[in-house]
Structure formats: structure tokens, C-alpha cells
Short mmCIF file of C-alpha atoms and ligand atoms in Angstrom, two decimals:
data_model
loop_
_atom_site.label_atom_id
_atom_site.label_comp_id
_atom_site.label_asym_id
_atom_site.label_seq_id
_atom_site.Cartn_x
_atom_site.Cartn_y
_atom_site.Cartn_z
CA MET A 24 -51.32 -3.49 -104.40
CA ARG A 25 -53.67 -0.55 -104.47
CA THR A 26 -52.85 1.50 -101.41
CA VAL A 27 -49.28 1.63 -100.15
CA LEU A 28 -48.17 3.38 -96.98
CA VAL A 29 -44.58 4.61 -96.73
CA THR A 30 -43.27 5.64 -93.30
CA GLY A 31 -40.27 7.93 -92.92
CA ALA A 32 -41.54 10.24 -95.66
CA ALA A 33 -39.42 13.18 -94.48
CA GLY A 34 -36.12 11.24 -94.40
CA GLY A 35 -33.48 11.04 -97.12
CA ILE A 36 -34.82 7.87 -98.77
CA GLY A 37 -38.49 8.81 -98.20
CA THR A 38 -38.01 12.18 -99.84
CA ARG A 39 -36.62 10.55 -103.00
CA LEU A 40 -39.23 7.80 -103.04
CA ARG A 41 -42.02 10.36 -102.96
CA LYS A 42 -41.01 11.24 -106.50
CA LEU A 43 -39.98 7.77 -107.69
CA LEU A 44 -43.04 5.80 -106.55
CA LYS A 45 -45.54 8.28 -107.97
CA GLY A 46 -47.71 6.59 -110.57
CA ILE A 47 -46.47 3.07 -109.73
CA TYR A 48 -49.18 2.38 -107.13
CA PRO A 49 -52.69 3.86 -107.46
CA ALA A 50 -52.72 5.39 -103.94
CA LEU A 51 -49.73 6.33 -101.82
CA ARG A 52 -50.04 7.35 -98.18
CA TRP A 53 -46.98 9.03 -96.69
CA SER A 54 -46.22 9.34 -93.00
CA ASP A 55 -43.62 10.71 -90.64
CA ILE A 56 -43.35 12.22 -87.18
CA LYS A 57 -42.68 15.55 -88.89
CA VAL A 58 -44.23 17.05 -92.01
CA PRO A 59 -41.83 16.97 -94.99
CA ALA A 60 -40.73 20.47 -95.96
CA ASP A 61 -41.46 19.85 -99.65
CA LEU A 62 -44.87 18.17 -99.27
CA THR A 63 -47.16 18.91 -102.21
CA LYS A 64 -50.95 19.28 -102.22
CA ASP A 65 -51.54 16.11 -104.22
CA GLU A 66 -49.73 13.94 -101.64
CA GLN A 67 -51.69 12.13 -98.94
CA PHE A 68 -49.78 12.66 -95.69
CA VAL A 69 -50.55 11.47 -92.16
CA LYS A 70 -48.43 12.76 -89.30
CA ALA A 71 -47.90 9.96 -86.79
CA ASP A 72 -45.60 8.81 -84.02
CA ILE A 73 -44.88 5.12 -84.57
CA ALA A 74 -44.06 4.70 -80.88
CA ASP A 75 -47.82 4.98 -80.23
CA LEU A 76 -49.75 1.84 -81.22
CA ALA A 77 -53.13 3.58 -81.42
CA GLN A 78 -51.74 6.09 -83.92
CA VAL A 79 -50.14 3.32 -85.98
CA GLU A 80 -53.39 1.32 -86.11
CA LYS A 81 -55.17 4.33 -87.57
CA LEU A 82 -52.30 4.95 -89.95
CA VAL A 83 -52.31 1.47 -91.48
CA ASP A 84 -56.09 1.15 -91.75
CA GLY A 85 -57.07 0.49 -95.37
CA VAL A 86 -53.60 -0.06 -96.80
CA ASP A 87 -52.52 -3.18 -98.72
CA GLY A 88 -48.78 -2.82 -98.30
CA ILE A 89 -46.30 -0.87 -96.19
CA VAL A 90 -42.75 0.29 -96.86
CA HIS A 91 -41.33 0.91 -93.39
CA LEU A 92 -38.49 3.42 -93.52
CA GLY A 93 -39.51 5.28 -90.36
CA GLY A 94 -37.62 5.53 -87.09
CA VAL A 95 -34.08 6.57 -86.23
CA SER A 96 -31.77 6.02 -89.23
CA VAL A 97 -28.33 6.37 -87.65
CA GLU A 98 -26.51 5.22 -84.52
CA ARG A 99 -28.01 6.92 -81.43
CA PRO A 100 -28.20 6.24 -77.69
CA TRP A 101 -30.40 3.32 -76.64
CA GLU A 102 -33.00 5.67 -75.12
CA GLU A 103 -33.74 7.03 -78.62
CA ILE A 104 -33.51 3.73 -80.46
CA LEU A 105 -35.90 1.90 -78.12
CA PRO A 106 -39.14 3.86 -78.76
CA ALA A 107 -38.54 4.68 -82.42
CA ASN A 108 -37.01 1.47 -83.74
CA ILE A 109 -37.91 -1.34 -81.34
CA VAL A 110 -41.34 -0.32 -79.99
CA GLY A 111 -42.11 1.45 -83.28
CA CYS A 112 -41.28 -1.61 -85.32
CA TYR A 113 -43.40 -3.89 -83.11
CA ASN A 114 -46.28 -1.41 -83.40
CA LEU A 115 -46.01 -1.39 -87.16
CA PHE A 116 -46.11 -5.19 -87.53
CA GLU A 117 -48.77 -5.63 -84.87
CA ALA A 118 -51.01 -2.91 -86.33
CA ALA A 119 -50.53 -4.44 -89.78
CA ARG A 120 -51.66 -7.83 -88.45
CA ARG A 121 -54.72 -6.34 -86.74
CA LYS A 122 -55.73 -4.39 -89.86
CA ARG A 123 -54.97 -7.29 -92.22
CA VAL A 124 -52.27 -5.54 -94.25
CA GLN A 125 -50.82 -8.08 -96.69
CA ARG A 126 -47.22 -7.02 -97.05
CA ILE A 127 -44.40 -5.15 -95.37
CA VAL A 128 -41.11 -4.09 -96.90
CA PHE A 129 -38.83 -3.35 -93.97
CA ALA A 130 -35.79 -1.12 -94.43
CA THR A 131 -33.09 -2.87 -92.45
CA SER A 132 -29.45 -1.90 -92.81
CA ASN A 133 -25.93 -3.08 -93.48
CA HIS A 134 -25.34 -2.18 -89.81
CA ALA A 135 -27.09 -5.45 -88.89
CA ILE A 136 -23.92 -7.18 -90.11
CA GLY A 137 -21.43 -4.32 -89.72
CA PHE A 138 -18.91 -6.29 -87.68
CA TYR A 139 -17.97 -8.57 -90.56
CA PRO A 140 -14.52 -7.67 -91.86
CA ARG A 141 -14.34 -6.23 -95.35
CA THR A 142 -12.33 -9.30 -96.34
CA ARG A 143 -15.39 -11.56 -95.87
CA ARG A 144 -18.06 -12.15 -98.49
CA ILE A 145 -21.36 -12.95 -96.79
CA GLY A 146 -24.88 -13.94 -97.76
CA VAL A 147 -28.04 -13.75 -95.69
CA ASP A 148 -27.58 -16.99 -93.72
CA GLU A 149 -24.59 -15.98 -91.58
CA HIS A 150 -25.07 -14.85 -87.98
CA VAL A 151 -25.90 -11.20 -87.58
CA ARG A 152 -23.13 -8.93 -86.26
CA PRO A 153 -24.75 -5.57 -85.47
CA ASP A 154 -22.34 -2.70 -84.98
CA GLY A 155 -24.39 -0.55 -82.58
CA TYR A 156 -27.83 -0.09 -81.01
CA TYR A 157 -29.14 1.01 -84.40
CA GLY A 158 -27.87 -2.24 -85.95
CA VAL A 159 -29.46 -4.22 -83.10
CA SER A 160 -32.80 -2.52 -83.81
CA LYS A 161 -32.52 -3.57 -87.47
CA VAL A 162 -31.85 -7.18 -86.41
CA PHE A 163 -34.97 -6.92 -84.24
CA GLY A 164 -36.96 -5.73 -87.24
CA GLU A 165 -35.73 -8.65 -89.35
CA ALA A 166 -36.70 -11.03 -86.53
CA ILE A 167 -40.17 -9.64 -85.92
CA GLY A 168 -40.68 -9.66 -89.69
CA ALA A 169 -39.97 -13.40 -89.72
CA LEU A 170 -42.32 -13.96 -86.78
CA TYR A 171 -45.22 -12.12 -88.41
CA ALA A 172 -44.57 -13.79 -91.75
CA TYR A 173 -44.48 -17.37 -90.51
CA LYS A 174 -46.94 -17.05 -87.61
CA HIS A 175 -49.45 -14.57 -89.04
CA GLY A 176 -49.11 -14.98 -92.78
CA LEU A 177 -47.80 -11.52 -93.68
CA ARG A 178 -45.50 -11.31 -96.67
CA VAL A 179 -42.30 -9.61 -95.61
CA ALA A 180 -39.18 -8.44 -97.45
CA CYS A 181 -36.31 -7.07 -95.37
CA LEU A 182 -33.96 -4.89 -97.40
CA ARG A 183 -30.53 -4.60 -95.81
CA ILE A 184 -29.76 -1.26 -97.37
CA GLY A 185 -26.12 -0.36 -97.90
CA ASN A 186 -25.84 3.34 -98.71
CA PHE A 187 -28.54 5.01 -100.76
CA GLY A 188 -27.82 7.97 -103.01
CA ASP A 189 -26.92 9.21 -106.46
CA ALA A 190 -23.28 8.16 -106.05
CA PRO A 191 -21.05 6.35 -103.55
CA LEU A 192 -19.51 8.85 -101.13
CA ASP A 193 -16.22 7.16 -100.22
CA HIS A 194 -14.16 3.96 -100.44
CA ARG A 195 -16.51 1.93 -98.22
CA ARG A 196 -19.59 3.05 -100.10
CA LEU A 197 -18.08 1.76 -103.37
CA SER A 198 -18.90 -1.69 -101.96
CA ILE A 199 -22.33 -0.97 -100.47
CA TRP A 200 -23.89 1.75 -102.63
CA ILE A 201 -27.42 1.42 -104.00
CA SER A 202 -28.93 3.75 -106.59
CA PRO A 203 -32.45 5.10 -106.03
CA GLU A 204 -33.75 3.20 -109.08
CA ASP A 205 -32.34 -0.11 -107.85
CA LEU A 206 -33.96 0.40 -104.46
CA VAL A 207 -37.29 0.99 -106.18
CA GLN A 208 -36.83 -2.35 -107.98
CA LEU A 209 -36.35 -4.15 -104.67
CA ILE A 210 -39.32 -2.40 -103.07
CA ARG A 211 -41.52 -3.47 -105.96
CA ILE A 212 -40.38 -7.09 -105.60
CA GLY A 213 -41.23 -6.87 -101.90
CA LEU A 214 -44.67 -5.41 -102.54
CA ASP A 215 -45.66 -7.42 -105.59
CA HIS A 216 -43.81 -10.73 -106.00
CA PRO A 217 -46.38 -13.55 -105.74
CA ASP A 218 -44.00 -16.15 -104.26
CA LEU A 219 -42.64 -14.09 -101.40
CA ARG A 220 -43.28 -15.13 -97.81
CA TYR A 221 -40.19 -13.85 -95.96
CA GLU A 222 -36.85 -12.87 -97.41
CA VAL A 223 -33.80 -10.82 -96.55
CA PHE A 224 -32.26 -9.06 -99.56
CA TYR A 225 -29.22 -6.83 -99.71
CA GLY A 226 -30.13 -3.33 -100.81
CA VAL A 227 -27.09 -2.90 -103.00
CA SER A 228 -26.40 -2.11 -106.67
CA ASP A 229 -24.24 -4.17 -109.02
CA ASN A 230 -20.94 -3.11 -107.45
CA GLU A 231 -17.72 -4.81 -108.53
CA ARG A 232 -16.33 -4.43 -105.01
CA GLY A 233 -19.48 -5.73 -103.33
CA TRP A 234 -19.15 -7.81 -100.14
CA TRP A 235 -22.55 -9.48 -100.22
CA ASP A 236 -23.98 -12.46 -102.01
CA ASN A 237 -27.36 -11.19 -103.17
CA SER A 238 -28.46 -14.33 -104.99
CA ALA A 239 -31.75 -14.42 -103.04
CA ALA A 240 -32.73 -11.06 -104.58
CA LEU A 241 -31.55 -12.18 -108.02
CA ARG A 242 -33.75 -15.27 -107.75
CA TYR A 243 -36.75 -12.96 -107.30
CA GLY A 244 -35.85 -11.08 -110.47
CA TYR A 245 -33.74 -8.22 -109.11
CA ARG A 246 -31.57 -6.84 -111.93
CA PRO A 247 -29.54 -3.96 -110.48
CA ALA A 248 -28.36 -1.41 -113.02
CA GLY A 249 -26.19 0.84 -110.84
CA LYS A 250 -22.42 0.25 -110.88
CA SER A 251 -20.36 2.04 -108.25
CA GLU A 252 -17.15 1.74 -110.28
CA ALA A 253 -18.51 4.42 -112.59
CA HIS A 254 -18.02 6.84 -109.65
CA ARG A 255 -14.70 5.41 -108.44
CA ASP A 256 -12.44 8.43 -108.91
CA ALA A 257 -14.73 10.85 -107.06
CA ALA A 258 -15.31 8.38 -104.21
CA LEU A 259 -11.58 7.71 -103.77
CA ALA A 260 -10.78 11.43 -103.89
CA ALA A 261 -13.35 12.01 -101.13
CA GLN A 262 -11.86 9.11 -99.14
CA ALA A 263 -8.37 10.64 -99.32
CA LYS A 264 -9.65 13.62 -97.30
CA LEU A 265 -11.10 11.44 -94.50
CA PRO A 266 -9.18 10.51 -91.32
CA LYS A 267 -7.94 6.92 -91.02
CA ASN A 268 -9.28 4.65 -88.28
CA ALA A 269 -8.08 1.05 -87.90
CA VAL A 270 -11.44 -0.24 -86.61
CA ALA A 271 -13.67 1.67 -89.02
CA ASP A 272 -11.46 0.78 -91.97
CA TRP A 273 -11.40 -2.93 -91.12
CA TYR A 274 -15.10 -3.61 -90.77
CA GLN A 275 -17.97 -3.41 -93.25
CA GLY A 276 -19.94 -1.09 -90.94
CA GLY A 277 -17.19 1.55 -91.04
CA ASP A 278 -17.47 4.43 -88.53
CA TYR A 279 -20.39 2.83 -86.67
CA CYS A 280 -18.03 0.04 -85.56
CA ALA A 281 -15.58 2.53 -84.10
CA ILE A 282 -18.18 4.32 -81.92
CA GLY A 283 -17.41 3.31 -78.32
CA PHE A 284 -15.10 0.49 -79.49
CA ASP A 285 -12.97 -0.70 -76.57
CA ALA A 286 -12.17 -4.31 -77.48
CA ASP A 287 -8.56 -5.25 -78.20
CA PRO A 288 -7.67 -3.79 -81.62
CA ASN A 289 -4.98 -6.49 -81.96
CA ASP A 290 -7.81 -9.00 -82.36
CA LEU A 291 -9.22 -7.36 -85.49
CA ALA A 292 -7.70 -9.78 -87.96
CA ARG A 293 -8.57 -12.83 -85.81
CA PHE A 294 -12.38 -12.44 -85.79
C1 15L B 327 -27.45 3.37 -92.69
O1 15L B 327 -28.12 2.41 -92.30
C2 15L B 327 -27.89 4.76 -92.44
O2 15L B 327 -29.29 4.90 -92.44
C3 15L B 327 -27.26 5.75 -93.37
O3 15L B 327 -27.43 7.04 -92.81
C4 15L B 327 -25.77 5.45 -93.60
O4 15L B 327 -25.07 5.61 -92.39
C5 15L B 327 -25.62 4.04 -94.11
O5 15L B 327 -26.22 3.13 -93.23
C6 15L B 327 -24.16 3.64 -94.33
O6 15L B 327 -23.71 2.66 -93.74
O7 15L B 327 -23.50 4.30 -95.12
#
């Protein structure tokens, strides 16, 4: 991997990666729909709207690998998700195919499987259970990744990221937290591992309370170092200040599951 493009450079994860990936790959190209406030002179930045295929084709020209973080990163109305996350994701894969990019690491999300109860341990072979339009867009990204891998020969790693940050923020995040360094490990596996064709990995640290079987990532050499239990007291103290919600507290996706929820809450424990 010589030249790596990272989309979503101005977002929370992109902003951290701009420091963490420096020096790992010879050339890094950063992109976003808006210019990052802290952009430095030595960073190569291309402003682009991923909803526009012509712009994306130019953007990916000459890169070997892409880390696709761009698009909408939270639950939003369908009208916002469609151009940024569905059309944008198609554009990214299609432009990569046309310009012969070898690899894509796609940032999917725990919200692709948010409607699994916290009592279930799941791997990557269960049915998806998206918890909103955002989650649906991540399922779409995982699917188009598989299509372009098996039909067009791209190498694709989909990282179902839990919650990225220096520490887990609350009770739920104690199960799904991923440290910045562990995410970098997974990105490097996605960009560099010689045996990879298409995989879905959980973007999660080594959390005692984890809900996900991440053996696929472990098989590829992932050795997470972060442990959420080290931050337990602070996370539980923060949780104690949050309102309770039967739906959000039951499902892995938390608050996203409760947005617009109007199914029978008595069914929670049955499904
Ligand atoms: C995500 O996918 C979001 O991008 C992030 O903002 C958080 O909401 C995270 O999931 C989470 O579930 O904590």
C-alpha cells in the first residue's frame, strides 16, 4: 500500500486517524465534504462530495487503498442518509472499480445489528438487524462490499465499529468500546493482509462485557489491547445520570433503537 485515501477526514474518527496513520503509509490523501478545522500544511486534502460520482472518480484516482469513513455517521432522516450513505457508498465502490483501487476498508457500525438484545452473543453470520436508516445504510455498504469483492476482485474489510474513543462513555459502551489504537490495527489488517478477500470484523476492543464473537478478526491477527473494564467506574457513574428507557436499555443499539419505536414493548423479551 503506497497511497491510501481516507474519507470522512473531518469527522471524529477521521480527525484522530490523521495523527495515528501518519508515517504508516507513504502517502495519505484525506477527503471530506468540509475542510477539517485543524488541517495542517503537510496533509494532502481533497474536498469532495461523495454523492457525486464524477468527483469520487477523481478523488480515488491513483490510490491503492481506501478507508471509507465518510457520509452521515448517526441516525438521520432517510432524505439525508440516501445521498450520503447509499449513493455515496455505491459511488465509492464503483469509482474504486473503475480506477482499479485494490482495497477498501469500510466503516460499518454496530447499528447494522442494533436490534439484537444485549443478552445475545452474536458473530458475523447472523441476520442483520439494523436499528434505523443509518443502520440500513451500513448493511447496504456491507452488501455492496461483498458484491465488489466477489464480482470485481476488490479486497474488502467491513469494520462494524462499536464506539470509538479514549474511554467508554456509559454502560452500553463498556461492551462495544474500541480504542483508537485497536481501530488502527484493524484498518491495517484490512489494507495489508495478503489473504483477505471479503470479511466483516467487529470494531471492538478486548472488553470483558463484549457481545460479539470476533474470532474472524482474531484469525487475521487482530490482538486488541484496550480493555473497557479499566474505565468501568467512570462509565457507570456517567450511566447513573442518564434517563432509563426500556427499549434502549434492552437492545445492543441503545438509543437508536428507541427512535420512533412503536412496536409492542411487551414483545421485547420474546424476540
Ligand atoms: C455509531 O455508529 C456512530 O457513528 C457513533 O456516533 C455512535 O453513535 C456509535 O455508533 C454508538 O453506537 O455508540
